[in-house]
Short mmCIF file of C-alpha atoms in Angstrom, two decimals:
data_model
loop_
_atom_site.label_atom_id
_atom_site.label_comp_id
_atom_site.label_asym_id
_atom_site.label_seq_id
_atom_site.Cartn_x
_atom_site.Cartn_y
_atom_site.Cartn_z
CA MET A 1 20.14 18.05 29.17
CA LEU A 2 16.72 16.42 27.33
CA ASN A 3 14.37 15.04 29.97
CA VAL A 4 12.46 12.10 30.03
CA LEU A 5 9.43 13.21 28.76
CA THR A 6 11.04 15.30 25.99
CA LEU A 7 12.57 12.05 24.49
CA PHE A 8 9.37 10.43 24.99
CA LEU A 9 7.82 12.94 22.05
CA LEU A 10 10.74 13.13 20.34
CA GLN A 11 10.32 8.83 20.13
CA LEU A 12 6.64 9.73 19.49
CA TYR A 13 7.39 12.05 16.87
CA ILE A 14 9.85 9.43 15.27
CA ASN A 15 7.18 6.79 15.14
CA LEU A 16 4.34 8.90 13.70
CA ILE A 17 6.70 10.27 10.82
CA ILE A 18 7.43 6.09 10.00
CA LEU A 19 3.53 5.22 9.98
CA ILE A 20 3.31 7.94 7.69
CA ARG A 21 5.74 7.17 5.08
CA ARG A 22 4.55 3.66 5.41
CA LEU A 23 0.77 5.11 4.96
CA ILE A 24 1.59 7.15 1.76
CA VAL A 25 4.21 4.01 0.88
CA ARG A 26 1.16 2.32 0.73
CA PHE A 27 -1.69 4.18 -1.27
CA LYS A 28 0.97 5.13 -3.91
CA ARG A 29 1.75 1.66 -5.08
CA ILE A 30 -1.58 0.12 -5.67
CA LYS A 31 -2.26 3.87 -7.26
CA ASP A 32 1.16 3.21 -9.44
CA LEU A 33 0.36 -0.27 -10.16
CA ARG A 34 -2.42 0.01 -11.59
CA GLU A 35 -1.08 2.98 -13.54
CA ASP A 36 1.79 0.93 -14.82
CA HIS A 37 -0.94 -1.54 -15.98
CA ASP A 38 -2.33 1.32 -17.62
CA LEU A 39 -5.94 0.79 -15.77
CA LEU A 40 -8.39 2.96 -14.80
CA GLN A 41 -10.00 3.29 -10.91
CA LYS A 42 -12.41 1.50 -12.43
CA ASP A 43 -10.71 -0.68 -14.00
CA ILE A 44 -9.84 -2.70 -10.82
CA ALA A 45 -13.06 -1.51 -8.64
CA ASN A 46 -15.02 -3.91 -10.59
CA LEU A 47 -12.67 -6.44 -10.15
CA LEU A 48 -12.75 -5.79 -6.61
CA GLY A 49 -16.52 -5.66 -6.71
CA ILE A 50 -16.73 -1.95 -5.64
CA SER A 51 -17.73 1.62 -6.87
CA GLN A 52 -14.98 3.45 -8.48
CA GLN A 53 -15.35 6.27 -6.20
CA TYR A 54 -15.37 3.65 -3.28
CA TYR A 55 -11.51 2.61 -4.85
CA SER A 56 -10.64 5.71 -5.51
CA GLU A 57 -10.66 6.49 -1.37
CA TYR A 58 -7.90 3.68 -1.40
CA GLU A 59 -5.48 5.09 -3.54
CA LYS A 60 -5.95 8.30 -1.16
CA GLY A 61 -5.95 6.85 2.01
CA ASN A 62 -9.02 8.19 3.16
CA ARG A 63 -10.38 4.41 3.63
CA THR A 64 -8.28 1.01 4.86
CA ILE A 65 -8.45 -1.52 2.40
CA PRO A 66 -9.39 -4.90 4.23
CA ILE A 67 -7.79 -7.85 4.16
CA GLN A 68 -9.66 -9.51 1.49
CA HIS A 69 -9.16 -6.95 -1.44
CA LEU A 70 -5.40 -6.58 -0.94
CA ILE A 71 -5.44 -11.06 -1.41
CA THR A 72 -6.88 -9.80 -4.86
CA LEU A 73 -4.97 -6.62 -5.75
CA SER A 74 -1.50 -8.97 -4.72
CA LYS A 75 -2.70 -12.04 -6.92
CA PHE A 76 -3.79 -10.06 -9.23
CA TYR A 77 -0.71 -8.01 -9.67
CA GLY A 78 1.62 -10.98 -8.76
CA THR A 79 2.91 -9.44 -5.66
CA SER A 80 3.24 -9.81 -2.14
CA ILE A 81 1.02 -8.02 0.34
CA ASP A 82 4.13 -6.73 2.35
CA TYR A 83 4.83 -5.01 -0.71
CA LEU A 84 1.48 -3.32 -1.23
CA VAL A 85 1.30 -1.96 2.16
CA GLY A 86 5.07 -0.67 2.74
CA LEU A 87 6.87 -3.75 4.70
CA ALA A 88 8.44 -4.65 1.60
CA ASP A 89 10.69 -2.29 -0.04
CA VAL A 90 11.41 -4.62 -3.39
CA ASN A 91 8.83 -6.61 -4.77
CA LEU A 92 10.48 -9.65 -4.53
CA TYR A 93 7.21 -11.80 -4.95
CA SER A 94 7.26 -10.46 -8.60
CA LYS A 95 10.57 -10.88 -9.20
CA TYR A 96 11.08 -14.35 -8.20
CA HIS A 97 7.95 -15.49 -10.34
CA LYS A 98 9.32 -13.65 -13.05
CA LYS A 99 12.98 -16.11 -12.87
CA THR A 100 10.81 -19.01 -12.35
CA SER A 101 8.50 -18.69 -15.42
#
């Protein structure tokens, strides 16, 4: 029979796995979007007003992306911030705008 501490630790472990998955998705999405648009890291870095090395840290997950940069990326790629940060699995913003354009 599992005791309360074991159940707590199991839930904590599950939450950690979910968090890690979301972080990986988030950083993978900004890289995938950049590559889908045939752009280099330096191109997006210029858009954001930062160095290529600094932007590279975003894609690696070594730096937190400021909200101002998320807004800029969202507008540039025509996607929602929710999609960029892994809160949405489907890019509904992009699909909606393709239908109305």
